Short mmCIF file of C-alpha atoms in Angstrom, two decimals:
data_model
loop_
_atom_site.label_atom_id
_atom_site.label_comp_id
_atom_site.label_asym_id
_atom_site.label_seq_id
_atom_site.Cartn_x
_atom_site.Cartn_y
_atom_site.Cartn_z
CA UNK A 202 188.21 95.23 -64.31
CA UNK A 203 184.46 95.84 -63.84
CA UNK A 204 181.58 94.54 -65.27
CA UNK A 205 177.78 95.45 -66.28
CA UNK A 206 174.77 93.51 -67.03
CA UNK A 207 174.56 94.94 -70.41
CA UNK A 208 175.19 92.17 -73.57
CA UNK A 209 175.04 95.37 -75.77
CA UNK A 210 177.69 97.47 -73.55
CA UNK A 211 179.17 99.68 -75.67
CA UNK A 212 183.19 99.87 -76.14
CA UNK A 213 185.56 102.70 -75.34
CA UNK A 214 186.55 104.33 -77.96
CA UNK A 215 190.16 105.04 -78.39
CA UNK A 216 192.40 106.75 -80.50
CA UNK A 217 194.69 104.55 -82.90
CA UNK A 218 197.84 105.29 -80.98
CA UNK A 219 195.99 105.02 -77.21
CA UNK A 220 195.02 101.69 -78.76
CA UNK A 221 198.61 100.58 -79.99
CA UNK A 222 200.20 101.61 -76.88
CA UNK A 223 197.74 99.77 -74.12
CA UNK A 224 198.54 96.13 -76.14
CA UNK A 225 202.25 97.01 -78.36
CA UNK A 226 202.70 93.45 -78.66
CA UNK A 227 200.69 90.16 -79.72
CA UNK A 228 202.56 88.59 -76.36
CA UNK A 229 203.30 90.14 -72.89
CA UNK A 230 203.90 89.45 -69.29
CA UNK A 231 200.97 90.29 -68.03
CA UNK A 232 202.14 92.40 -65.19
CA UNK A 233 199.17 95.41 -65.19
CA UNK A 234 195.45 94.01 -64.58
CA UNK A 235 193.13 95.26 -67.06
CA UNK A 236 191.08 98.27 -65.81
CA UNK A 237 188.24 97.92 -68.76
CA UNK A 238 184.94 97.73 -69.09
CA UNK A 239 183.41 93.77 -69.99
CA UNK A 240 180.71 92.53 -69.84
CA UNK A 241 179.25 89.48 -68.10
CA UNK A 242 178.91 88.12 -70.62
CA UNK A 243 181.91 88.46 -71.87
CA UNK A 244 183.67 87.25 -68.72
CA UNK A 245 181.84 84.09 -69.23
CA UNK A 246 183.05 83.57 -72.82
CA UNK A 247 186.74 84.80 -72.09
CA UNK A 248 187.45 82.44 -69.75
CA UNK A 249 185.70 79.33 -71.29
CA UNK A 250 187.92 80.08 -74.34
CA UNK A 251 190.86 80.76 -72.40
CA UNK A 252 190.13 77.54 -70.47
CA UNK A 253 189.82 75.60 -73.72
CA UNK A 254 192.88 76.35 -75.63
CA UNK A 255 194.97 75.87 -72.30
CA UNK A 256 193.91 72.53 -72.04
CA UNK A 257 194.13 72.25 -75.84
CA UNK A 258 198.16 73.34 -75.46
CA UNK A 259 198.19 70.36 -72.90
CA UNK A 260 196.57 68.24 -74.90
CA UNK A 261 199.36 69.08 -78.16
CA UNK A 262 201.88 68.48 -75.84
CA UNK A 263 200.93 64.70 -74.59
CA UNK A 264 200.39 63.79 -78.20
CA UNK A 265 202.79 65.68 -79.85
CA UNK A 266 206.31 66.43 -79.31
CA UNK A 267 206.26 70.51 -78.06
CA UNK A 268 207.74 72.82 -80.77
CA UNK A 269 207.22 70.06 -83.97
CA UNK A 270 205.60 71.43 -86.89
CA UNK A 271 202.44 69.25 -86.03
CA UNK A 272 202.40 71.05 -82.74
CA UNK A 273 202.64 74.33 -84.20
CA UNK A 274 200.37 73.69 -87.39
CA UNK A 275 197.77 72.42 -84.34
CA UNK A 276 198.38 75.09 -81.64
CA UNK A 277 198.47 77.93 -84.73
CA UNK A 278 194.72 76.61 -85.91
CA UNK A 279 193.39 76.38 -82.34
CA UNK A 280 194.29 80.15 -81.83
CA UNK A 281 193.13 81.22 -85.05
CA UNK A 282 189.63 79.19 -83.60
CA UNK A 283 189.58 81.33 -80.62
CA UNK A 284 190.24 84.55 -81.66
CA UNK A 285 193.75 85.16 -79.93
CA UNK A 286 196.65 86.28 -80.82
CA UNK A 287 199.72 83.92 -82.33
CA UNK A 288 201.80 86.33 -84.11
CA UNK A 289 202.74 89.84 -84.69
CA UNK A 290 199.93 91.71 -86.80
CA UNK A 291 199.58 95.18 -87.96
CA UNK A 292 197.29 97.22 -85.80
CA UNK A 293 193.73 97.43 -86.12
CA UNK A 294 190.54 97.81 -84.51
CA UNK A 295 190.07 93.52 -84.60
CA UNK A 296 193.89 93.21 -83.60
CA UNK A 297 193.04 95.24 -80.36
CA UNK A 298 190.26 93.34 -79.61
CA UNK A 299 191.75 89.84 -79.98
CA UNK A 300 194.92 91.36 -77.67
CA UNK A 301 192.10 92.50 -75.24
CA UNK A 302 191.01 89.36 -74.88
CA UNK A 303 194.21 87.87 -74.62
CA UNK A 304 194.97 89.90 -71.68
CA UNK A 305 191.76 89.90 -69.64
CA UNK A 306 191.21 86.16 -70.05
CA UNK A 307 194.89 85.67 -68.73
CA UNK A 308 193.96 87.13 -65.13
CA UNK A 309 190.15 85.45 -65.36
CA UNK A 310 191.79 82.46 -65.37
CA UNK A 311 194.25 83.48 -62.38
CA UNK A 312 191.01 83.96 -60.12
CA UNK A 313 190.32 80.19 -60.63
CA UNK A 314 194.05 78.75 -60.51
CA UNK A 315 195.58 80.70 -57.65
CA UNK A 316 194.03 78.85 -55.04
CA UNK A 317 195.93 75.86 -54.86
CA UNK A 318 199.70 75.00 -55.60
CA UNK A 319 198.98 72.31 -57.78
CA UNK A 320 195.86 74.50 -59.92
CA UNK A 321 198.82 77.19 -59.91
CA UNK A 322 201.45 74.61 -61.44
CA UNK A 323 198.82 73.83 -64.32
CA UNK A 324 198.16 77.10 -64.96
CA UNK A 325 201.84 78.19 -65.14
CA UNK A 326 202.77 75.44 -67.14
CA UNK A 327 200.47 75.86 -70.25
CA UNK A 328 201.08 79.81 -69.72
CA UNK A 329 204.51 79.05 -69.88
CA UNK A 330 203.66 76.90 -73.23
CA UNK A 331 201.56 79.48 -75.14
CA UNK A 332 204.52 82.21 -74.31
CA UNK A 333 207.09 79.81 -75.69
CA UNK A 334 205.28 79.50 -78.77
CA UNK A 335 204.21 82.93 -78.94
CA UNK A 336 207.70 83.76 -78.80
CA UNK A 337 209.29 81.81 -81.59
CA UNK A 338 206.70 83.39 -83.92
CA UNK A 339 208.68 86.74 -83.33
CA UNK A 340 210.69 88.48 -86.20
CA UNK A 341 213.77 89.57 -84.44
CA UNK A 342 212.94 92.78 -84.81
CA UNK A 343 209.54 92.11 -82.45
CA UNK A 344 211.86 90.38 -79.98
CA UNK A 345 214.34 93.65 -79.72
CA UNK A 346 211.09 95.73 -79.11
CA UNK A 347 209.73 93.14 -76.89
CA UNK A 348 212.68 93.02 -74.65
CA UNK A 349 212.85 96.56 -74.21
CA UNK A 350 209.36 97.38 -74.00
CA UNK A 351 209.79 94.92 -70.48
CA UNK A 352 213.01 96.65 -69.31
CA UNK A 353 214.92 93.63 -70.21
CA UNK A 354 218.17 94.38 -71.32
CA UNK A 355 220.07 91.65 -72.95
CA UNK A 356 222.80 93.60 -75.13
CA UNK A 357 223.49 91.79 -78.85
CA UNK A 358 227.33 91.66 -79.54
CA UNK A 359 228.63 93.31 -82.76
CA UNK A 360 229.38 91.37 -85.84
CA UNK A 361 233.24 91.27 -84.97
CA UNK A 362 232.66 90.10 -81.79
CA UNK A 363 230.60 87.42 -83.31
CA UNK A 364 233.26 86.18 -85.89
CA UNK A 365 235.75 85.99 -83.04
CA UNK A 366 233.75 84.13 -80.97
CA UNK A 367 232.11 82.13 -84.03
CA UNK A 368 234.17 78.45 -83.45
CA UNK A 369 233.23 79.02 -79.63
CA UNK A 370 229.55 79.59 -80.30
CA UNK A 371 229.04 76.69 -82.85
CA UNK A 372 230.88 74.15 -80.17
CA UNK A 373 228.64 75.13 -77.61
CA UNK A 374 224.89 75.34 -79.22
CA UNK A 375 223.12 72.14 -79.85
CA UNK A 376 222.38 72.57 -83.85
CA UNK A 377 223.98 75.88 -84.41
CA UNK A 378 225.85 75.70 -88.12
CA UNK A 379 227.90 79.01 -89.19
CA UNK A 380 225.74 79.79 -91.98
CA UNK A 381 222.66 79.74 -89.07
CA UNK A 382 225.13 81.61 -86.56
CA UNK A 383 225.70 84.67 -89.49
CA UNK A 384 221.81 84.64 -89.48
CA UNK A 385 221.35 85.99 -86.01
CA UNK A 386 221.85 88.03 -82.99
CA UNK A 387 223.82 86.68 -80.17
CA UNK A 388 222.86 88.29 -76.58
CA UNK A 389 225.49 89.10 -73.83
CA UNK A 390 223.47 88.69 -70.45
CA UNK A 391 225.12 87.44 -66.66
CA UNK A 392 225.46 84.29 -66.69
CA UNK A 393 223.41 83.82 -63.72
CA UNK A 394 220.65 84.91 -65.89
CA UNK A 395 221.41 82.11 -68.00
CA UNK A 396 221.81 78.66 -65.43
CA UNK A 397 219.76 76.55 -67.34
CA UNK A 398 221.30 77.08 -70.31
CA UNK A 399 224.64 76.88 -68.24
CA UNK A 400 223.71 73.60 -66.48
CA UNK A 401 223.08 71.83 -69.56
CA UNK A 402 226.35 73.05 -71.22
CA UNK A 403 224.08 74.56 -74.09
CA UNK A 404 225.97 77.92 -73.81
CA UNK A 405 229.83 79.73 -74.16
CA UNK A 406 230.60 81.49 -70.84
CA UNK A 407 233.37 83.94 -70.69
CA UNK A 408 234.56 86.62 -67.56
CA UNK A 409 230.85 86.39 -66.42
CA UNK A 410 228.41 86.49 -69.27
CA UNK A 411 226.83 83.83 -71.42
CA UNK A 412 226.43 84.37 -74.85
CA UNK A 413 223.56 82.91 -76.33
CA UNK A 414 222.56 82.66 -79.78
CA UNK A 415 219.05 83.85 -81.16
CA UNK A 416 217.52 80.77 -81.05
CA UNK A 417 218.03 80.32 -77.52
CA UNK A 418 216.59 83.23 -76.15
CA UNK A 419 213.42 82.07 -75.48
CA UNK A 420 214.89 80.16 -72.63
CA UNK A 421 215.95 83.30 -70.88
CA UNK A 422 212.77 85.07 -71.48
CA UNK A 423 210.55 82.50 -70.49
CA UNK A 424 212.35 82.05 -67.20
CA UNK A 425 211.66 85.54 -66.80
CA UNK A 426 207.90 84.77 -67.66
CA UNK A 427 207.88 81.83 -65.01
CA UNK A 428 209.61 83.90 -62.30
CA UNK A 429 207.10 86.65 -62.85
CA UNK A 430 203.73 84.55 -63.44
CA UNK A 431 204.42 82.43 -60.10
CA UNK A 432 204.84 85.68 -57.86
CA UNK A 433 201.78 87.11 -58.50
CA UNK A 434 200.01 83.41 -58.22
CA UNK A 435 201.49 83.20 -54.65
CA UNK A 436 199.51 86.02 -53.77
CA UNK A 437 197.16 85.40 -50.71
CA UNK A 438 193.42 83.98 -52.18
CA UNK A 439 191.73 87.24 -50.91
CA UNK A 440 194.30 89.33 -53.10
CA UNK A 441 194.35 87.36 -55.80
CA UNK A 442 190.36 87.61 -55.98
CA UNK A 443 190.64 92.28 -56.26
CA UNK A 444 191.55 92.43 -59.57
#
């Protein structure tokens, strides 16, 4: 990431499909730095934006309970406000831009919050927040792409498997009705991929795998997330600071 002087820097231009291919998805892991041109400016407004609707999501979740439709109808308006991305839009020149700015805040903010375990906690947690939410905005068809844009490979079961399984399934999901289970993809991943799903009995396990409804997901993922985020926090302060 570098940076000029210049309020009036002008933006790389890009073709449409260079575009869609640097930012595919309205959430991601965050794994690449960004290698663009921003101004100072710009750094400056990124991260005081970034900064507010983190402590915003912390706010929403002290005073309301996390994934209520207050706390969505609040978080969704907040983003909206800010200019960043809450759910899967066609793309576009402004799309780009808002994903941009998604991305590059993301790792301003790291240069501030990997310096001490208990910044680094904060900052994972209301990461960790924003990606749930993110998340359970996807269409399934966004989450298949998702998952396999990041190498993640959580095979669905067929439809047969499904109905054989179906009495299983229901038994073992907190709110999961048949009509809600026909609805839905169920994912066959190792079940060690799956132990917090496992330890709270939320899951059927059988010869190894865990089978976990649509719905549930998100659990899996955002482990991944977690897992992910906190490894490249750890990263000695010096490190951290060469993006």
């Amino acid at each position: 990431m570098q940076f000029s002087r210049n309020r009036k820097m002008k933006a790389t231009r890009l073709a449409g499909d260079q575009r869609a291919g640097i930012y595919p998805h309205s959430i991601q892991f965050y794994l690449q730095p960004p290698l663009e041109n921003i101004s100072l400016a710009e750094f400056e407004t990124f991260a005081v934006e970034r900064l507010k609707l983190l402590k915003t999501i912390e706010n929403l979740g002290v005073t309301y309970v996390k994934g209520s439709q207050q706390y969505k109808d609040k978080l969704e308006g907040e983003l909206k406000k800010l200019s960043f991305p809450y759910r899967p839009q066609r793309s576009s020149e402004q799309e780009y831009d808002i994903r941009k700015k998604d991305h590059i805040s993301h790792f301003i903010l790291r240069l501030a919050y990997c310096q001490t375990e208990e910044l680094r906690r904060w900052f994972i947690q209301q990461e960790m927040d924003l990606f749930r939410f993110r998340f359970n905005e996807l269409l399934q068809e966004n989450i298949k792409d998702f998952l396999h844009f990041n190498n993640l490979k959580y095979d669905t079961i067929s439809n047969d498997v499904k109905m054989e399984l179906q009495e299983k399934l229901i038994n073992s999901t907190y709110g999961l009705s048949q009509p809600k289970l026909e609805e839905q993809d169920v994912y066959k991943v190792p079940f060690q991929a799956a132990l917090d799903l496992v330890r709270a009995r939320k899951v059927f396990v059988k010869a190894g795998f865990a089978f976990i409804p649509h719905q549930e997901i998100v659990t899996i993922v955002l482990n991944d997330f977690r897992t992910k985020l906190s490894k490249a926090l750890a990263v000695p302060v010096p490190s951290c600071l060469n993006i």
